[in-house]
Tab-separated table of C-alpha atoms and ligand atoms in Angstrom:
chain	number	residue	atom	x	y	z
A	26	MET	CA	-82.261	-47.341	35.956
A	27	ILE	CA	-83.250	-48.556	32.125
A	28	ARG	CA	-85.950	-46.944	31.132
A	29	PRO	CA	-86.451	-48.886	26.417
A	30	GLU	CA	-87.088	-45.779	24.693
A	31	ARG	CA	-87.209	-47.934	21.747
A	32	ILE	CA	-87.849	-51.668	20.434
A	33	SER	CA	-86.871	-53.116	16.592
A	34	LEU	CA	-87.424	-56.433	15.884
A	35	HIS	CA	-84.568	-57.250	12.398
A	36	LEU	CA	-85.307	-60.893	11.085
A	37	VAL	CA	-82.822	-62.082	9.259
A	38	GLU	CA	-81.893	-65.029	7.040
A	39	LEU	CA	-78.262	-66.194	7.551
A	40	PRO	CA	-76.740	-68.832	5.499
A	41	LEU	CA	-74.923	-71.586	7.508
A	42	VAL	CA	-71.192	-72.801	6.737
A	43	GLN	CA	-72.331	-76.740	6.246
A	44	PRO	CA	-75.929	-77.588	6.424
A	45	PHE	CA	-77.634	-78.651	10.199
A	46	VAL	CA	-79.310	-82.253	10.248
A	47	THR	CA	-81.063	-83.422	13.484
A	48	SER	CA	-83.868	-85.795	14.339
A	49	PHE	CA	-86.379	-83.434	13.058
A	50	GLY	CA	-84.693	-81.423	10.663
A	51	GLU	CA	-82.465	-79.921	8.505
A	52	GLU	CA	-81.360	-76.143	8.251
A	53	ARG	CA	-79.644	-74.551	5.786
A	54	VAL	CA	-80.544	-70.737	6.172
A	55	ARG	CA	-80.236	-69.776	9.801
A	56	ARG	CA	-83.872	-67.530	10.074
A	57	VAL	CA	-83.812	-65.921	13.190
A	58	LEU	CA	-84.972	-62.668	14.867
A	59	LEU	CA	-82.754	-60.022	16.669
A	60	VAL	CA	-83.858	-57.198	19.323
A	61	SER	CA	-82.342	-53.605	19.594
A	62	MET	CA	-83.045	-51.421	22.678
A	63	THR	CA	-82.186	-47.665	23.011
A	64	ALA	CA	-82.322	-46.350	26.217
A	65	ASP	CA	-80.249	-42.687	27.597
A	66	GLY	CA	-77.654	-43.076	24.430
A	67	LEU	CA	-76.922	-47.136	24.403
A	68	ILE	CA	-78.040	-49.662	22.294
A	69	GLY	CA	-79.040	-53.132	23.695
A	70	TRP	CA	-79.108	-56.005	21.543
A	71	GLY	CA	-80.897	-59.596	22.458
A	72	GLU	CA	-80.419	-62.414	19.790
A	73	CYS	CA	-84.182	-64.246	20.081
A	74	VAL	CA	-83.590	-68.316	20.154
A	75	ALA	CA	-86.892	-69.373	17.992
A	76	GLY	CA	-86.379	-71.393	15.063
A	77	ALA	CA	-88.273	-71.241	11.169
A	78	GLY	CA	-90.080	-73.851	12.444
A	79	PRO	CA	-92.303	-75.404	15.450
A	80	TRP	CA	-89.466	-78.474	15.362
A	81	TYR	CA	-87.289	-78.010	18.425
A	82	SER	CA	-89.931	-76.300	20.300
A	83	ALA	CA	-93.007	-74.909	20.223
A	84	GLU	CA	-91.905	-71.419	19.753
A	85	THR	CA	-90.610	-69.700	15.955
A	86	VAL	CA	-89.238	-66.907	14.770
A	87	ASP	CA	-92.919	-65.610	13.832
A	88	THR	CA	-94.550	-66.377	17.160
A	89	ALA	CA	-91.627	-64.567	18.887
A	90	ARG	CA	-92.185	-61.053	16.647
A	91	HIS	CA	-95.880	-61.680	17.016
A	92	VAL	CA	-95.458	-62.405	20.899
A	93	ILE	CA	-92.603	-59.762	21.165
A	94	GLY	CA	-95.062	-56.640	19.101
A	95	ASP	CA	-98.489	-57.054	20.481
A	96	PHE	CA	-98.333	-58.277	24.058
A	97	ALA	CA	-94.765	-58.018	25.818
A	98	LEU	CA	-94.577	-54.550	24.180
A	99	PRO	CA	-98.042	-53.115	25.564
A	100	LEU	CA	-96.669	-54.402	28.958
A	101	VAL	CA	-93.020	-52.796	28.632
A	102	ARG	CA	-93.921	-49.828	27.607
A	103	GLY	CA	-93.781	-46.872	30.304
A	104	ARG	CA	-91.631	-49.352	32.555
A	105	ALA	CA	-87.932	-48.416	33.604
A	106	PHE	CA	-86.060	-50.753	35.256
A	107	ASP	CA	-84.070	-51.004	38.070
A	108	HIS	CA	-82.401	-54.789	36.607
A	109	PRO	CA	-83.433	-56.901	34.238
A	110	ARG	CA	-84.194	-59.695	36.382
A	111	GLU	CA	-87.985	-57.380	36.837
A	112	LEU	CA	-88.760	-57.520	33.371
A	113	ALA	CA	-89.824	-61.594	34.048
A	114	ALA	CA	-92.026	-60.685	37.016
A	115	VAL	CA	-94.147	-57.778	34.024
A	116	LEU	CA	-94.003	-60.428	31.045
A	117	ALA	CA	-95.430	-62.493	33.726
A	118	PRO	CA	-98.954	-62.818	32.263
A	119	ILE	CA	-97.876	-64.428	28.550
A	120	ARG	CA	-97.769	-67.838	28.883
A	121	GLY	CA	-95.262	-69.718	27.578
A	122	HIS	CA	-93.302	-68.163	24.636
A	123	PRO	CA	-89.828	-68.334	26.835
A	124	MET	CA	-88.382	-67.406	23.578
A	125	ALA	CA	-89.757	-64.106	22.738
A	126	LYS	CA	-89.154	-63.101	26.803
A	127	ALA	CA	-85.808	-64.311	27.321
A	128	ALA	CA	-84.560	-62.536	23.282
A	129	LEU	CA	-86.225	-58.645	25.721
A	130	GLU	CA	-84.635	-59.939	28.366
A	131	ALA	CA	-80.916	-60.382	26.634
A	132	ALA	CA	-81.224	-56.840	25.062
A	133	LEU	CA	-82.130	-55.383	28.329
A	134	TRP	CA	-78.688	-57.336	30.233
A	135	ASP	CA	-77.004	-55.421	27.182
A	136	LEU	CA	-77.836	-52.464	28.473
A	137	HIS	CA	-77.655	-52.829	31.976
A	138	ALA	CA	-73.896	-54.031	32.093
A	139	GLN	CA	-73.026	-51.368	28.972
A	140	ALA	CA	-75.287	-49.014	31.664
A	141	ALA	CA	-72.855	-50.472	34.274
A	142	GLY	CA	-69.826	-50.217	32.045
A	143	LYS	CA	-69.184	-53.827	31.798
A	144	PRO	CA	-68.601	-56.443	30.821
A	145	LEU	CA	-71.644	-59.177	30.992
A	146	ALA	CA	-70.194	-61.890	32.156
A	147	GLN	CA	-68.750	-59.985	35.054
A	148	VAL	CA	-72.208	-58.620	35.830
A	149	LEU	CA	-73.093	-62.074	35.648
A	150	GLY	CA	-70.684	-63.189	38.056
A	151	ALA	CA	-67.944	-64.574	36.161
A	152	VAL	CA	-65.006	-66.461	37.590
A	153	ARG	CA	-63.711	-67.928	33.847
A	154	THR	CA	-62.008	-65.977	31.380
A	155	GLU	CA	-62.481	-68.539	28.571
A	156	VAL	CA	-64.653	-71.656	28.172
A	157	PRO	CA	-64.096	-75.463	26.854
A	158	ALA	CA	-65.367	-75.155	22.954
A	159	GLY	CA	-67.603	-78.345	22.313
A	160	VAL	CA	-68.974	-78.836	19.054
A	161	SER	CA	-72.620	-80.512	17.603
A	162	VAL	CA	-72.238	-83.172	14.420
A	163	GLY	CA	-75.253	-82.710	12.838
A	164	ILE	CA	-76.560	-85.863	10.849
A	165	GLN	CA	-74.434	-86.536	8.029
A	166	PRO	CA	-75.143	-88.550	4.540
A	167	ASN	CA	-72.895	-91.108	5.580
A	168	ILE	CA	-70.497	-93.120	8.206
A	169	PRO	CA	-67.342	-91.764	6.842
A	170	ALA	CA	-68.200	-88.346	6.316
A	171	LEU	CA	-69.623	-88.364	10.109
A	172	VAL	CA	-66.160	-89.882	10.737
A	173	GLU	CA	-63.859	-87.387	8.481
A	174	ARG	CA	-65.719	-84.573	10.114
A	175	VAL	CA	-65.726	-85.356	13.559
A	176	ALA	CA	-61.663	-85.698	12.597
A	177	ALA	CA	-61.575	-81.555	11.572
A	178	PHE	CA	-63.217	-80.794	14.900
A	179	VAL	CA	-60.570	-82.359	17.043
A	180	GLU	CA	-57.954	-81.587	14.576
A	181	GLN	CA	-58.744	-77.845	15.233
A	182	GLY	CA	-59.221	-78.727	19.085
A	183	TYR	CA	-62.579	-79.162	20.107
A	184	GLN	CA	-62.503	-80.917	23.577
A	185	ARG	CA	-65.628	-83.008	23.232
A	186	VAL	CA	-68.035	-83.940	20.411
A	187	LYS	CA	-71.533	-84.834	19.937
A	188	LEU	CA	-73.500	-86.205	18.018
A	189	LYS	CA	-76.863	-85.696	16.536
A	190	VAL	CA	-78.489	-89.770	16.768
A	191	LYS	CA	-81.607	-90.982	15.161
A	192	PRO	CA	-83.600	-94.083	15.266
A	193	GLY	CA	-81.453	-95.780	11.449
A	194	TRP	CA	-78.355	-93.308	12.873
A	195	ASP	CA	-77.412	-94.257	16.410
A	196	VAL	CA	-75.168	-97.635	17.350
A	197	GLU	CA	-73.570	-97.410	13.977
A	198	PRO	CA	-72.083	-93.690	13.482
A	199	VAL	CA	-71.229	-93.990	17.426
A	200	ALA	CA	-69.006	-97.200	16.937
A	201	ALA	CA	-67.275	-96.028	14.250
A	202	VAL	CA	-66.324	-92.623	15.370
A	203	ARG	CA	-65.755	-94.438	19.737
A	204	GLU	CA	-62.900	-96.918	17.978
A	205	ARG	CA	-61.368	-94.119	15.476
A	206	PHE	CA	-61.200	-91.746	18.556
A	207	PRO	CA	-61.150	-94.155	21.805
A	208	ASP	CA	-60.796	-91.089	24.637
A	209	LEU	CA	-61.980	-88.696	22.705
A	210	PRO	CA	-64.908	-86.605	25.073
A	211	LEU	CA	-68.188	-88.151	23.457
A	212	SER	CA	-71.851	-87.466	23.973
A	213	VAL	CA	-75.320	-88.589	22.164
A	214	ASP	CA	-78.661	-85.550	20.857
A	215	ALA	CA	-81.448	-87.308	20.125
A	216	ASN	CA	-83.892	-84.400	20.243
A	217	ALA	CA	-86.546	-86.423	21.600
A	218	ALA	CA	-86.434	-89.416	19.085
A	219	TYR	CA	-86.750	-92.145	21.180
A	220	THR	CA	-89.933	-93.560	23.195
A	221	LEU	CA	-89.903	-95.583	25.875
A	222	ASP	CA	-89.939	-98.853	24.172
A	223	ASP	CA	-86.367	-97.940	22.169
A	224	ALA	CA	-84.705	-98.706	26.043
A	225	ASN	CA	-83.414	-101.620	25.108
A	226	HIS	CA	-81.208	-100.096	22.139
A	227	LEU	CA	-80.415	-97.255	23.658
A	228	ARG	CA	-79.055	-99.575	26.728
A	229	LYS	CA	-76.292	-100.253	23.002
A	230	LEU	CA	-74.803	-96.688	23.469
A	231	ASP	CA	-73.520	-97.962	26.988
A	232	ARG	CA	-70.960	-99.335	25.747
A	233	PHE	CA	-69.484	-96.460	23.798
A	234	ASP	CA	-68.315	-94.480	27.484
A	235	LEU	CA	-70.181	-91.548	26.417
A	236	LEU	CA	-70.774	-88.791	28.443
A	237	MET	CA	-73.914	-88.656	28.577
A	238	VAL	CA	-77.294	-89.021	26.103
A	239	GLU	CA	-79.750	-85.682	25.225
A	240	GLN	CA	-82.823	-85.821	25.652
A	241	PRO	CA	-83.476	-89.024	24.157
A	242	LEU	CA	-87.353	-88.811	24.705
A	243	PRO	CA	-90.008	-86.708	24.125
A	244	TYR	CA	-90.126	-83.346	25.884
A	245	ASP	CA	-93.806	-83.869	28.180
A	246	ASP	CA	-91.731	-87.414	29.481
A	247	LEU	CA	-89.852	-86.580	32.799
A	248	VAL	CA	-91.131	-89.659	33.967
A	249	GLY	CA	-90.123	-92.007	31.004
A	250	HIS	CA	-87.145	-90.457	31.548
A	251	ALA	CA	-86.550	-91.029	35.333
A	252	ARG	CA	-87.474	-94.852	33.970
A	253	LEU	CA	-85.457	-95.148	31.087
A	254	ALA	CA	-81.868	-93.523	33.217
A	255	ARG	CA	-82.938	-96.404	35.974
A	256	THR	CA	-81.701	-98.536	32.838
A	257	LEU	CA	-78.615	-96.694	31.308
A	258	SER	CA	-75.233	-96.305	33.125
A	259	THR	CA	-75.058	-93.291	30.147
A	260	PRO	CA	-75.733	-90.396	32.940
A	261	ILE	CA	-79.295	-88.188	30.931
A	262	CYS	CA	-78.614	-85.192	30.000
A	263	LEU	CA	-82.005	-82.544	29.737
A	264	ASP	CA	-82.492	-79.812	26.955
A	265	GLU	CA	-85.923	-79.552	25.858
A	266	SER	CA	-87.964	-81.055	28.409
A	267	LEU	CA	-86.374	-77.924	30.930
A	268	SER	CA	-88.768	-75.081	29.372
A	269	SER	CA	-87.693	-73.562	32.792
A	270	PRO	CA	-86.188	-73.547	36.403
A	271	HIS	CA	-89.519	-75.441	37.902
A	272	ARG	CA	-89.303	-77.578	35.334
A	273	ALA	CA	-85.402	-78.391	36.470
A	274	TRP	CA	-86.443	-78.556	40.000
A	275	GLU	CA	-88.576	-81.755	39.055
A	276	ALA	CA	-86.274	-83.190	36.550
A	277	LEU	CA	-83.879	-83.643	39.132
A	278	GLU	CA	-86.191	-84.239	42.390
A	279	ILE	CA	-87.500	-87.160	39.684
A	280	GLY	CA	-83.753	-88.394	38.705
A	281	ALA	CA	-84.934	-87.863	34.999
A	282	CYS	CA	-81.391	-86.474	34.836
A	283	ARG	CA	-77.830	-86.143	36.026
A	284	ILE	CA	-76.883	-83.601	33.884
A	285	ILE	CA	-78.920	-80.328	32.329
A	286	ASN	CA	-77.785	-78.633	29.334
A	287	VAL	CA	-78.474	-74.456	30.098
A	288	LYS	CA	-80.136	-72.644	27.421
A	289	GLN	CA	-81.146	-69.232	28.811
A	290	GLY	CA	-83.950	-69.326	25.394
A	291	ARG	CA	-85.097	-72.277	26.391
A	292	LEU	CA	-85.865	-71.159	29.834
A	293	GLY	CA	-87.634	-67.421	29.496
A	294	GLY	CA	-84.117	-65.504	29.815
A	295	LEU	CA	-81.015	-64.935	31.529
A	296	SER	CA	-82.424	-64.647	34.814
A	297	ALA	CA	-84.184	-68.052	34.416
A	298	ALA	CA	-81.304	-69.953	33.762
A	299	LEU	CA	-78.971	-67.704	36.358
A	300	ALA	CA	-81.341	-69.453	38.307
A	301	VAL	CA	-80.915	-73.092	37.072
A	302	HIS	CA	-77.732	-72.184	37.928
A	303	ASP	CA	-77.970	-71.693	41.200
A	304	LEU	CA	-80.516	-75.042	41.850
A	305	ALA	CA	-77.725	-76.973	40.112
A	306	GLN	CA	-74.555	-75.888	42.521
A	307	GLY	CA	-76.639	-76.870	45.447
A	308	ARG	CA	-77.198	-80.082	44.443
A	309	GLY	CA	-73.558	-80.692	42.528
A	310	VAL	CA	-75.118	-81.210	38.947
A	311	PRO	CA	-73.052	-80.651	36.120
A	312	LEU	CA	-73.919	-78.125	33.590
A	313	TRP	CA	-73.390	-76.975	30.275
A	314	CYS	CA	-74.292	-74.420	27.853
A	315	GLY	CA	-76.189	-75.120	25.240
A	316	GLY	CA	-76.207	-73.388	21.270
A	317	MET	CA	-79.107	-72.555	19.415
A	318	LEU	CA	-76.859	-72.369	16.192
A	319	GLU	CA	-76.724	-68.456	17.084
A	320	THR	CA	-75.125	-65.469	15.515
A	321	GLY	CA	-72.372	-64.120	17.382
A	322	ILE	CA	-75.183	-61.810	19.491
A	323	GLY	CA	-76.634	-65.264	21.106
A	324	ARG	CA	-72.911	-66.685	21.093
A	325	ALA	CA	-71.841	-63.641	23.528
A	326	LEU	CA	-74.558	-63.991	26.044
A	327	ASN	CA	-73.688	-67.467	26.312
A	328	VAL	CA	-69.703	-67.453	26.395
A	329	ALA	CA	-70.387	-64.729	30.226
A	330	LEU	CA	-73.371	-67.552	30.621
A	331	ALA	CA	-70.820	-70.332	31.037
A	332	ALA	CA	-67.747	-68.360	32.757
A	333	LEU	CA	-70.171	-68.697	35.632
A	334	PRO	CA	-68.642	-71.401	38.321
A	335	GLY	CA	-71.283	-74.179	37.818
A	336	PHE	CA	-70.610	-74.210	33.962
A	337	THR	CA	-68.217	-77.692	34.853
A	338	LEU	CA	-68.709	-79.318	30.886
A	339	PRO	CA	-67.778	-78.561	27.478
A	340	HIS	CA	-70.297	-76.242	25.750
A	341	ASP	CA	-71.967	-76.058	22.249
A	342	ILE	CA	-69.888	-73.060	21.679
A	343	SER	CA	-67.618	-72.694	18.927
A	344	ALA	CA	-66.390	-70.919	16.876
A	345	THR	CA	-68.139	-68.656	14.690
A	346	ASP	CA	-66.352	-70.152	11.760
A	347	ARG	CA	-67.962	-73.705	12.358
A	348	TYR	CA	-71.409	-71.948	11.617
A	349	TYR	CA	-70.775	-68.709	8.936
A	350	TYR	CA	-69.077	-67.033	6.553
A	351	GLN	CA	-69.833	-63.924	7.774
A	352	ASP	CA	-71.452	-63.171	11.463
A	353	LEU	CA	-73.364	-59.839	12.337
A	354	ALA	CA	-71.336	-59.152	15.422
A	355	VAL	CA	-67.956	-58.266	15.318
A	356	PRO	CA	-64.942	-59.347	16.449
A	357	PRO	CA	-65.354	-63.450	15.056
A	358	PHE	CA	-64.799	-65.871	18.060
A	359	HIS	CA	-61.838	-68.190	18.027
A	360	LEU	CA	-61.079	-71.389	19.320
A	361	GLU	CA	-57.973	-71.172	21.454
A	362	ARG	CA	-56.039	-74.393	22.506
A	363	GLY	CA	-60.289	-75.218	22.708
A	364	PHE	CA	-60.923	-72.584	24.374
A	365	ILE	CA	-63.471	-69.903	23.317
A	366	ARG	CA	-61.960	-66.193	25.165
A	367	VAL	CA	-64.425	-64.754	27.491
A	368	PRO	CA	-65.669	-60.853	25.756
A	369	GLN	CA	-63.759	-57.871	28.327
A	370	GLY	CA	-65.620	-55.181	26.299
A	371	THR	CA	-68.858	-54.006	28.078
A	372	GLY	CA	-72.100	-55.381	27.882
A	373	LEU	CA	-72.142	-58.196	25.734
A	374	GLY	CA	-68.600	-57.384	24.324
A	375	VAL	CA	-68.814	-57.308	20.721
A	376	GLU	CA	-70.287	-54.926	18.741
A	377	MET	CA	-73.103	-55.710	15.981
A	378	ASP	CA	-71.997	-54.580	12.356
A	379	LEU	CA	-74.852	-52.686	10.936
A	380	ALA	CA	-74.119	-53.133	7.173
A	381	ARG	CA	-73.903	-56.424	7.459
A	382	LEU	CA	-77.117	-56.055	9.029
A	383	HIS	CA	-78.320	-54.576	7.095
A	384	ARG	CA	-77.575	-56.654	4.071
A	385	PHE	CA	-78.969	-59.625	5.939
A	386	THR	CA	-82.148	-58.271	7.289
A	387	VAL	CA	-85.781	-59.577	5.000
A	388	ALA	CA	-87.771	-57.454	7.616
A	389	SER	CA	-87.734	-55.645	10.566
A	390	TRP	CA	-90.357	-53.289	13.149
A	391	ALA	CA	-89.368	-50.852	15.496
A	392	TRP	CA	-91.443	-49.033	18.278
A	393	GLN	CA	-91.148	-46.297	20.226
A	394	LEU	CA	-91.644	-46.930	23.907
B	10	OSB	O1	-80.571	-79.491	20.943
B	10	OSB	O2	-78.460	-79.013	21.053
B	10	OSB	C1	-79.976	-78.960	20.351
B	10	OSB	C2	-79.102	-76.320	17.230
B	10	OSB	C3	-80.201	-76.292	16.946
B	10	OSB	C4	-81.408	-76.744	17.878
B	10	OSB	C5	-81.496	-77.356	19.242
B	10	OSB	C6	-79.969	-78.277	19.334
B	10	OSB	C7	-79.062	-76.873	18.505
B	10	OSB	C8	-77.497	-77.950	18.567
B	10	OSB	C9	-76.935	-76.953	17.797
B	10	OSB	O3	-76.372	-78.984	18.619
B	10	OSB	C10	-75.860	-76.524	18.754
B	10	OSB	C11	-74.822	-75.454	18.762
B	10	OSB	O4	-75.780	-73.773	18.295
B	10	OSB	O5	-73.872	-74.927	18.491
B	11	MG	MG1	-80.318	-81.047	22.370
């Protein structure tokens, strides 16, 4: 039984090693909200994956703070939880805001696993001790710079490279990387930058033997993806469109995707991610764990999730030094022969470095429950 006693939010600004450019914008500093929850002498940590602006999805760091502080907290106050999966029902009166909800649920899972004296991965049902690492490469200033970046990641041992694409930065950069690395497991992610009118253009990607094309069309266009899927030989993977387990079910039912990018934040929490895992496993749909430039707290949670049996493709889970000079959590995640090791300590299995948290925090809030 977990009875949360105190919840704090920490707004942090952590400089990225490299600017990260996608079809929806450029990020140089990860502005990120962390949640700590205390119960019975333990501290659980959760990371909210919302971005600084509403570009990936409608949520932002500030909407998450508002929804957690003003609406979720009153619903949680005075409650005790036998299991973290109970939280979703408590927060159900709040429409939307999956990332805000997921951050609270994450802290509860950390507490739950710590109280059980087990690693989170084991509590979730992990079957792996390490997970295959992929890397997501942002849009670069020019093609030689891209090929050089990809070469450096391949050299480090990443098992799959995902290239961010957008109209005007697609066929040529992909062709250049494919020419240099004929056998590299390669995918592209458009972050919703195309429409169905671009179907003929997108078909040009079929010649590069890509593992998948991720979220080519707008987030709310499942039918468009199903139509596009009928004209592409490259499998479609959905990210932004899959905002809940039910949405994932709909997408599979109508043939809008053949592969699923699982992000617990986008889906509304780890319990929702587990539901998608079971749905996909039952249908033989391959899964991989996406990323949102998490700090070590969110990364530890993703690594634990990716250790489940249904996760069979390399993830957007990279080594800490690919994102941050100094992470908030210790120890950092390293690449070992192209894999990231699943933490074996209790709970998340990483420790928040409180001095660093303090150094990078720009605002904080706390509530006694
Ligand atoms: O679409 O997968 C995405 C980062 C921020 C927002 C959306 C996405 C991404 C990435 C980075 O691709 C994945 C990572 O954390 O390594
Ligand atoms: Mg994506």
